[in-house]
């Protein structure tokens, strides 16, 4: 079958080691079958739990801005992008709460195994039914923890 489908449903949330062994055989007696082994770590997790984790991480970041805990708020970002946000976050001065309020709420998004693209939206004052929106991206950092990768 040229389009085999493999699936498995994990009974509990966790990190699993998944292995598959395939025999590729084109049916030609002149070519031997090829055996392929593949092993990967996969994360079995409930989508509602992942969404709640992402929302909680964003709310924690926002709360740290309100409290002007800027050094702590930077820990919400992935290590590889954190330096890109240092001068902006630390430059907020007494305006952390104002910035936190302007970010809006998570209203939509797409969540994958290691990456999430969410949408923040905030109503436009004086324009009923109109919103200002912006992307919020998360990815799993090297330690497996969801952190902001773009804001």
Short mmCIF file of N, CA and C in Angstrom, two decimals:
data_model
loop_
_atom_site.label_atom_id
_atom_site.label_comp_id
_atom_site.label_asym_id
_atom_site.label_seq_id
_atom_site.Cartn_x
_atom_site.Cartn_y
_atom_site.Cartn_z
N UNK A 1 0.85 -1.18 0.00
CA UNK A 1 0.00 0.00 0.00
C UNK A 1 0.90 1.24 0.00
N UNK A 2 0.82 2.12 -0.98
CA UNK A 2 1.70 3.28 -1.06
C UNK A 2 1.38 4.37 -0.03
N UNK A 3 0.20 4.34 0.58
CA UNK A 3 -0.16 5.37 1.56
C UNK A 3 -0.64 4.75 2.87
N UNK A 4 0.24 4.02 3.55
CA UNK A 4 -0.18 3.42 4.82
C UNK A 4 -0.43 4.50 5.88
N UNK A 5 -1.33 4.21 6.77
CA UNK A 5 -1.64 5.14 7.85
C UNK A 5 -1.37 4.44 9.18
N UNK A 6 -0.58 5.09 9.99
CA UNK A 6 -0.28 4.58 11.31
C UNK A 6 -0.87 5.54 12.33
N UNK A 7 -1.47 5.02 13.37
CA UNK A 7 -1.98 5.90 14.42
C UNK A 7 -1.96 5.16 15.74
N UNK A 8 -1.94 5.94 16.79
CA UNK A 8 -1.99 5.38 18.13
C UNK A 8 -2.51 6.45 19.08
N UNK A 9 -3.35 6.06 19.99
CA UNK A 9 -3.87 6.99 20.99
C UNK A 9 -3.28 6.60 22.34
N UNK A 10 -2.58 7.54 22.96
CA UNK A 10 -1.95 7.28 24.25
C UNK A 10 -3.00 7.37 25.36
N UNK A 11 -2.88 6.50 26.33
CA UNK A 11 -3.86 6.45 27.42
C UNK A 11 -3.68 7.59 28.42
N UNK A 12 -2.47 8.11 28.52
CA UNK A 12 -2.20 9.17 29.50
C UNK A 12 -1.21 10.18 28.92
N UNK A 13 -1.26 11.39 29.43
CA UNK A 13 -0.33 12.43 29.02
C UNK A 13 1.08 12.01 29.42
N UNK A 14 2.05 12.28 28.53
CA UNK A 14 3.43 11.97 28.85
C UNK A 14 4.32 12.03 27.62
N UNK A 15 5.59 11.77 27.83
CA UNK A 15 6.56 11.70 26.74
C UNK A 15 6.81 10.22 26.48
N UNK A 16 6.65 9.82 25.24
CA UNK A 16 6.77 8.42 24.88
C UNK A 16 7.85 8.23 23.83
N UNK A 17 8.42 7.06 23.80
CA UNK A 17 9.37 6.68 22.77
C UNK A 17 8.59 5.79 21.80
N UNK A 18 8.45 6.26 20.58
CA UNK A 18 7.67 5.56 19.57
C UNK A 18 8.61 4.96 18.53
N UNK A 19 8.41 3.71 18.21
CA UNK A 19 9.24 3.03 17.21
C UNK A 19 8.36 2.37 16.17
N UNK A 20 8.86 2.35 14.96
CA UNK A 20 8.17 1.67 13.87
C UNK A 20 9.20 0.95 13.01
N UNK A 21 8.82 -0.20 12.54
CA UNK A 21 9.68 -0.97 11.64
C UNK A 21 8.88 -1.22 10.36
N UNK A 22 9.41 -0.77 9.25
CA UNK A 22 8.73 -0.91 7.97
C UNK A 22 9.56 -1.76 7.02
N UNK A 23 8.87 -2.55 6.23
CA UNK A 23 9.53 -3.28 5.15
C UNK A 23 9.03 -2.69 3.85
N UNK A 24 9.96 -2.13 3.09
CA UNK A 24 9.61 -1.54 1.80
C UNK A 24 9.91 -2.58 0.73
N UNK A 25 8.88 -2.95 0.00
CA UNK A 25 9.03 -3.99 -1.01
C UNK A 25 8.22 -3.57 -2.23
N UNK A 26 8.90 -3.35 -3.34
CA UNK A 26 8.20 -2.93 -4.55
C UNK A 26 7.66 -4.12 -5.35
N UNK A 27 7.89 -5.32 -4.84
CA UNK A 27 7.37 -6.51 -5.52
C UNK A 27 8.25 -7.03 -6.64
N UNK A 28 9.29 -6.31 -6.95
CA UNK A 28 10.21 -6.74 -8.02
C UNK A 28 11.18 -7.77 -7.44
N UNK A 29 11.21 -9.00 -8.00
CA UNK A 29 12.11 -10.02 -7.47
C UNK A 29 13.59 -9.68 -7.66
N UNK A 30 13.89 -8.69 -8.49
CA UNK A 30 15.27 -8.30 -8.73
C UNK A 30 15.81 -7.32 -7.68
N UNK A 31 14.90 -6.74 -6.90
CA UNK A 31 15.35 -5.82 -5.85
C UNK A 31 14.91 -6.37 -4.50
N UNK A 32 15.83 -6.44 -3.56
CA UNK A 32 15.47 -6.99 -2.25
C UNK A 32 14.62 -6.00 -1.45
N UNK A 33 13.82 -6.51 -0.55
CA UNK A 33 13.06 -5.62 0.35
C UNK A 33 14.04 -4.81 1.21
N UNK A 34 13.61 -3.61 1.59
CA UNK A 34 14.43 -2.73 2.42
C UNK A 34 13.72 -2.59 3.77
N UNK A 35 14.47 -2.84 4.83
CA UNK A 35 13.93 -2.71 6.17
C UNK A 35 14.32 -1.34 6.73
N UNK A 36 13.33 -0.59 7.21
CA UNK A 36 13.57 0.74 7.76
C UNK A 36 13.05 0.78 9.20
N UNK A 37 13.90 1.21 10.11
CA UNK A 37 13.52 1.39 11.52
C UNK A 37 13.56 2.88 11.84
N UNK A 38 12.57 3.34 12.56
CA UNK A 38 12.55 4.75 12.99
C UNK A 38 12.07 4.81 14.43
N UNK A 39 12.74 5.63 15.22
CA UNK A 39 12.37 5.83 16.61
C UNK A 39 12.37 7.33 16.90
N UNK A 40 11.29 7.80 17.51
CA UNK A 40 11.17 9.23 17.84
C UNK A 40 10.49 9.37 19.20
N UNK A 41 10.83 10.44 19.89
CA UNK A 41 10.10 10.79 21.10
C UNK A 41 8.86 11.58 20.67
N UNK A 42 7.74 11.25 21.26
CA UNK A 42 6.50 11.97 20.97
C UNK A 42 5.88 12.39 22.30
N UNK A 43 5.16 13.48 22.24
CA UNK A 43 4.49 13.97 23.44
C UNK A 43 3.00 13.70 23.28
N UNK A 44 2.48 12.92 24.17
CA UNK A 44 1.04 12.65 24.19
C UNK A 44 0.41 13.57 25.21
N UNK A 45 -0.41 14.51 24.73
CA UNK A 45 -0.97 15.46 25.68
C UNK A 45 -2.32 15.94 25.17
N UNK A 46 -3.18 16.25 26.08
CA UNK A 46 -4.53 16.70 25.79
C UNK A 46 -4.49 18.13 25.27
N UNK A 47 -5.19 18.40 24.18
CA UNK A 47 -5.18 19.74 23.58
C UNK A 47 -5.71 20.81 24.54
N UNK A 48 -6.73 20.47 25.32
CA UNK A 48 -7.25 21.45 26.29
C UNK A 48 -6.21 21.79 27.35
N UNK A 49 -5.44 20.79 27.75
CA UNK A 49 -4.38 21.02 28.74
C UNK A 49 -3.30 21.91 28.14
N UNK A 50 -2.93 21.65 26.88
CA UNK A 50 -1.91 22.46 26.21
C UNK A 50 -2.39 23.90 26.08
N UNK A 51 -3.64 24.09 25.67
CA UNK A 51 -4.17 25.46 25.54
C UNK A 51 -4.15 26.17 26.89
N UNK A 52 -4.57 25.48 27.94
CA UNK A 52 -4.56 26.07 29.28
C UNK A 52 -3.13 26.43 29.70
N UNK A 53 -2.17 25.59 29.36
CA UNK A 53 -0.76 25.86 29.68
C UNK A 53 -0.28 27.12 28.97
N UNK A 54 -0.61 27.25 27.69
CA UNK A 54 -0.20 28.43 26.92
C UNK A 54 -0.86 29.69 27.47
N UNK A 55 -2.15 29.62 27.75
CA UNK A 55 -2.86 30.79 28.31
C UNK A 55 -2.27 31.17 29.66
N UNK A 56 -1.95 30.19 30.48
CA UNK A 56 -1.36 30.46 31.79
C UNK A 56 0.02 31.10 31.65
N UNK A 57 0.81 30.63 30.71
CA UNK A 57 2.15 31.20 30.49
C UNK A 57 2.02 32.66 30.05
N UNK A 58 1.05 32.95 29.18
CA UNK A 58 0.85 34.33 28.73
C UNK A 58 0.37 35.21 29.89
N UNK A 59 -0.57 34.71 30.68
CA UNK A 59 -1.08 35.49 31.80
C UNK A 59 0.01 35.74 32.85
N UNK A 60 0.90 34.78 33.04
CA UNK A 60 2.02 34.95 33.96
C UNK A 60 2.96 36.05 33.46
N UNK A 61 3.22 36.05 32.15
CA UNK A 61 4.05 37.10 31.55
C UNK A 61 3.41 38.46 31.77
N UNK A 62 2.12 38.54 31.49
CA UNK A 62 1.41 39.81 31.63
C UNK A 62 1.40 40.29 33.08
N UNK A 63 1.21 39.38 34.02
CA UNK A 63 1.20 39.75 35.45
C UNK A 63 2.57 40.29 35.87
N UNK A 64 3.63 39.73 35.32
CA UNK A 64 4.98 40.22 35.66
C UNK A 64 5.21 41.61 35.08
N UNK A 65 4.62 41.90 33.92
CA UNK A 65 4.72 43.26 33.38
C UNK A 65 4.00 44.24 34.30
N UNK A 66 2.79 43.87 34.72
CA UNK A 66 2.01 44.74 35.61
C UNK A 66 2.79 45.03 36.89
N UNK A 67 3.44 44.01 37.43
CA UNK A 67 4.20 44.16 38.68
C UNK A 67 5.59 44.77 38.45
N UNK A 68 5.89 45.09 37.20
CA UNK A 68 7.20 45.64 36.81
C UNK A 68 8.35 44.71 37.20
N UNK A 69 8.10 43.43 37.12
CA UNK A 69 9.12 42.41 37.37
C UNK A 69 9.71 42.03 36.01
N UNK A 70 10.42 42.97 35.42
CA UNK A 70 10.86 42.82 34.04
C UNK A 70 11.89 41.71 33.84
N UNK A 71 12.81 41.56 34.77
CA UNK A 71 13.79 40.48 34.64
C UNK A 71 13.09 39.13 34.66
N UNK A 72 12.14 38.97 35.58
CA UNK A 72 11.37 37.72 35.64
C UNK A 72 10.51 37.53 34.40
N UNK A 73 9.94 38.61 33.89
CA UNK A 73 9.07 38.50 32.71
C UNK A 73 9.84 37.99 31.49
N UNK A 74 11.12 38.30 31.42
CA UNK A 74 11.94 37.85 30.28
C UNK A 74 12.12 36.34 30.27
N UNK A 75 11.92 35.68 31.42
CA UNK A 75 12.01 34.22 31.47
C UNK A 75 10.85 33.57 30.73
N UNK A 76 9.83 34.34 30.37
CA UNK A 76 8.69 33.83 29.61
C UNK A 76 9.05 33.60 28.15
N UNK A 77 10.21 34.11 27.72
CA UNK A 77 10.64 33.99 26.32
C UNK A 77 11.64 32.84 26.17
N UNK A 78 11.62 32.22 25.01
CA UNK A 78 12.61 31.18 24.70
C UNK A 78 14.01 31.79 24.80
N UNK A 79 14.94 30.98 25.25
CA UNK A 79 16.31 31.45 25.45
C UNK A 79 16.91 32.06 24.20
N UNK A 80 16.61 31.51 23.02
CA UNK A 80 17.24 32.01 21.80
C UNK A 80 16.71 33.35 21.34
N UNK A 81 15.50 33.75 21.78
CA UNK A 81 14.95 35.06 21.38
C UNK A 81 14.95 36.07 22.53
N UNK A 82 15.20 35.61 23.74
CA UNK A 82 15.17 36.48 24.92
C UNK A 82 15.99 37.75 24.73
N UNK A 83 17.23 37.67 24.21
CA UNK A 83 18.02 38.90 24.04
C UNK A 83 17.35 39.94 23.15
N UNK A 84 16.51 39.50 22.22
CA UNK A 84 15.82 40.43 21.32
C UNK A 84 14.80 41.30 22.05
N UNK A 85 14.35 40.87 23.22
CA UNK A 85 13.29 41.57 23.94
C UNK A 85 13.79 42.34 25.17
N UNK A 86 15.04 42.17 25.55
CA UNK A 86 15.56 42.77 26.78
C UNK A 86 15.40 44.29 26.79
N UNK A 87 15.89 44.97 25.77
CA UNK A 87 15.85 46.44 25.80
C UNK A 87 14.42 46.97 25.77
N UNK A 88 13.54 46.30 25.03
CA UNK A 88 12.14 46.75 24.99
C UNK A 88 11.47 46.58 26.35
N UNK A 89 11.58 45.37 26.92
CA UNK A 89 10.92 45.08 28.21
C UNK A 89 11.50 45.96 29.32
N UNK A 90 12.82 46.01 29.42
CA UNK A 90 13.43 46.81 30.47
C UNK A 90 13.20 48.30 30.26
N UNK A 91 12.94 48.71 29.03
CA UNK A 91 12.68 50.11 28.73
C UNK A 91 11.26 50.56 29.04
N UNK A 92 10.42 49.66 29.51
CA UNK A 92 9.04 50.04 29.82
C UNK A 92 8.94 50.97 31.02
N UNK A 93 9.94 50.94 31.90
CA UNK A 93 9.90 51.80 33.08
C UNK A 93 8.65 51.56 33.89
N UNK A 94 7.90 52.63 34.15
CA UNK A 94 6.67 52.52 34.94
C UNK A 94 5.46 52.16 34.09
N UNK A 95 5.67 51.79 32.82
CA UNK A 95 4.56 51.55 31.90
C UNK A 95 4.23 50.07 31.69
N UNK A 96 4.70 49.21 32.58
CA UNK A 96 4.43 47.78 32.42
C UNK A 96 2.95 47.45 32.42
N UNK A 97 2.19 48.05 33.34
CA UNK A 97 0.76 47.77 33.41
C UNK A 97 0.03 48.27 32.17
N UNK A 98 0.45 49.43 31.67
CA UNK A 98 -0.16 49.96 30.44
C UNK A 98 0.08 49.01 29.27
N UNK A 99 1.32 48.55 29.13
CA UNK A 99 1.65 47.63 28.04
C UNK A 99 0.87 46.31 28.19
N UNK A 100 0.82 45.79 29.40
CA UNK A 100 0.09 44.54 29.64
C UNK A 100 -1.37 44.67 29.22
N UNK A 101 -1.97 45.82 29.50
CA UNK A 101 -3.36 46.05 29.13
C UNK A 101 -3.58 46.17 27.64
N UNK A 102 -2.58 46.60 26.93
CA UNK A 102 -2.69 46.76 25.47
C UNK A 102 -2.53 45.45 24.70
N UNK A 103 -2.04 44.42 25.36
CA UNK A 103 -1.78 43.17 24.65
C UNK A 103 -3.04 42.46 24.18
N UNK A 104 -4.15 42.63 24.89
CA UNK A 104 -5.38 41.96 24.49
C UNK A 104 -5.48 40.57 25.09
N UNK A 105 -6.45 39.82 24.59
CA UNK A 105 -6.75 38.48 25.07
C UNK A 105 -6.48 37.46 23.96
N UNK A 106 -6.15 36.25 24.35
CA UNK A 106 -6.00 35.17 23.37
C UNK A 106 -7.39 34.78 22.90
N UNK A 107 -7.63 34.87 21.59
CA UNK A 107 -8.97 34.60 21.06
C UNK A 107 -9.01 33.45 20.06
N UNK A 108 -7.86 33.06 19.54
CA UNK A 108 -7.85 32.01 18.52
C UNK A 108 -6.44 31.48 18.39
N UNK A 109 -6.27 30.45 17.63
CA UNK A 109 -4.92 29.97 17.39
C UNK A 109 -4.86 28.55 16.87
N UNK A 110 -3.65 28.16 16.57
CA UNK A 110 -3.34 26.81 16.11
C UNK A 110 -2.23 26.27 16.99
N UNK A 111 -2.43 25.05 17.49
CA UNK A 111 -1.46 24.45 18.39
C UNK A 111 -0.95 23.15 17.79
N UNK A 112 0.37 23.06 17.70
CA UNK A 112 1.00 21.83 17.24
C UNK A 112 1.78 21.19 18.37
N UNK A 113 2.55 20.19 18.04
CA UNK A 113 3.30 19.46 19.06
C UNK A 113 4.35 20.33 19.74
N UNK A 114 5.06 21.15 18.97
CA UNK A 114 6.15 21.96 19.53
C UNK A 114 6.02 23.44 19.22
N UNK A 115 4.93 23.86 18.55
CA UNK A 115 4.78 25.25 18.12
C UNK A 115 3.31 25.64 18.21
N UNK A 116 3.04 26.86 18.63
CA UNK A 116 1.67 27.37 18.69
C UNK A 116 1.65 28.79 18.15
N UNK A 117 0.70 29.07 17.28
CA UNK A 117 0.48 30.41 16.73
C UNK A 117 -0.88 30.86 17.26
N UNK A 118 -0.87 31.80 18.18
CA UNK A 118 -2.10 32.29 18.78
C UNK A 118 -2.38 33.71 18.31
N UNK A 119 -3.62 34.14 18.49
CA UNK A 119 -4.02 35.49 18.10
C UNK A 119 -4.49 36.24 19.33
N UNK A 120 -3.90 37.42 19.55
CA UNK A 120 -4.34 38.32 20.61
C UNK A 120 -5.26 39.36 19.98
N UNK A 121 -6.34 39.71 20.66
CA UNK A 121 -7.25 40.74 20.14
C UNK A 121 -7.73 41.62 21.28
N UNK A 122 -7.94 42.88 20.92
CA UNK A 122 -8.44 43.87 21.88
C UNK A 122 -9.41 44.78 21.12
N UNK A 123 -10.60 45.04 21.70
CA UNK A 123 -11.55 45.93 21.02
C UNK A 123 -10.97 47.32 20.80
N UNK A 124 -11.30 47.92 19.65
CA UNK A 124 -10.88 49.30 19.37
C UNK A 124 -11.88 50.26 20.01
N UNK A 125 -11.33 51.16 20.80
CA UNK A 125 -12.21 52.12 21.48
C UNK A 125 -12.97 52.96 20.47
N UNK A 126 -14.27 53.13 20.72
CA UNK A 126 -15.11 53.96 19.86
C UNK A 126 -15.44 53.33 18.52
N UNK A 127 -15.06 52.07 18.31
CA UNK A 127 -15.36 51.39 17.05
C UNK A 127 -15.97 50.02 17.36
N UNK A 128 -17.25 49.99 17.70
CA UNK A 128 -17.91 48.74 18.07
C UNK A 128 -17.72 47.67 16.98
N UNK A 129 -17.40 46.47 17.42
CA UNK A 129 -17.23 45.36 16.50
C UNK A 129 -15.88 45.32 15.80
N UNK A 130 -15.01 46.28 16.08
CA UNK A 130 -13.68 46.32 15.46
C UNK A 130 -12.63 45.98 16.52
N UNK A 131 -11.63 45.25 16.08
CA UNK A 131 -10.60 44.79 17.00
C UNK A 131 -9.21 45.05 16.44
N UNK A 132 -8.28 45.22 17.34
CA UNK A 132 -6.87 45.27 16.99
C UNK A 132 -6.32 43.90 17.35
N UNK A 133 -5.66 43.24 16.41
CA UNK A 133 -5.15 41.90 16.70
C UNK A 133 -3.66 41.82 16.38
N UNK A 134 -3.01 40.85 17.02
CA UNK A 134 -1.59 40.63 16.78
C UNK A 134 -1.26 39.17 17.08
N UNK A 135 -0.20 38.66 16.45
CA UNK A 135 0.17 37.26 16.68
C UNK A 135 0.96 37.09 17.97
N UNK A 136 0.85 35.92 18.54
CA UNK A 136 1.63 35.51 19.70
C UNK A 136 2.08 34.09 19.42
N UNK A 137 3.38 33.87 19.38
CA UNK A 137 3.89 32.54 19.07
C UNK A 137 4.58 31.94 20.29
N UNK A 138 4.34 30.66 20.46
CA UNK A 138 5.01 29.88 21.49
C UNK A 138 5.72 28.71 20.84
N UNK A 139 6.80 28.28 21.44
CA UNK A 139 7.44 27.02 21.05
C UNK A 139 8.04 26.42 22.30
N UNK A 140 8.29 25.14 22.23
CA UNK A 140 8.92 24.48 23.37
C UNK A 140 10.39 24.84 23.38
N UNK A 141 10.87 25.29 24.51
CA UNK A 141 12.28 25.63 24.66
C UNK A 141 13.07 24.33 24.78
N UNK A 142 14.37 24.43 24.88
CA UNK A 142 15.24 23.26 24.97
C UNK A 142 14.90 22.33 26.13
N UNK A 143 14.27 22.87 27.17
CA UNK A 143 13.89 22.05 28.33
C UNK A 143 12.48 21.48 28.21
N UNK A 144 11.83 21.70 27.06
CA UNK A 144 10.48 21.17 26.84
C UNK A 144 9.37 22.06 27.33
N UNK A 145 9.70 23.20 27.96
CA UNK A 145 8.69 24.11 28.50
C UNK A 145 8.23 25.06 27.40
N UNK A 146 6.90 25.29 27.35
CA UNK A 146 6.34 26.26 26.41
C UNK A 146 6.75 27.66 26.83
N UNK A 147 7.37 28.40 25.90
CA UNK A 147 7.73 29.80 26.14
C UNK A 147 7.41 30.62 24.90
N UNK A 148 7.31 31.93 25.08
CA UNK A 148 7.01 32.83 23.97
C UNK A 148 8.22 32.85 23.02
N UNK A 149 7.95 32.67 21.74
CA UNK A 149 9.01 32.75 20.74
C UNK A 149 8.89 33.99 19.87
N UNK A 150 7.72 34.63 19.87
CA UNK A 150 7.53 35.89 19.14
C UNK A 150 6.29 36.58 19.68
N UNK A 151 6.41 37.90 19.82
CA UNK A 151 5.32 38.71 20.33
C UNK A 151 5.26 39.99 19.55
#
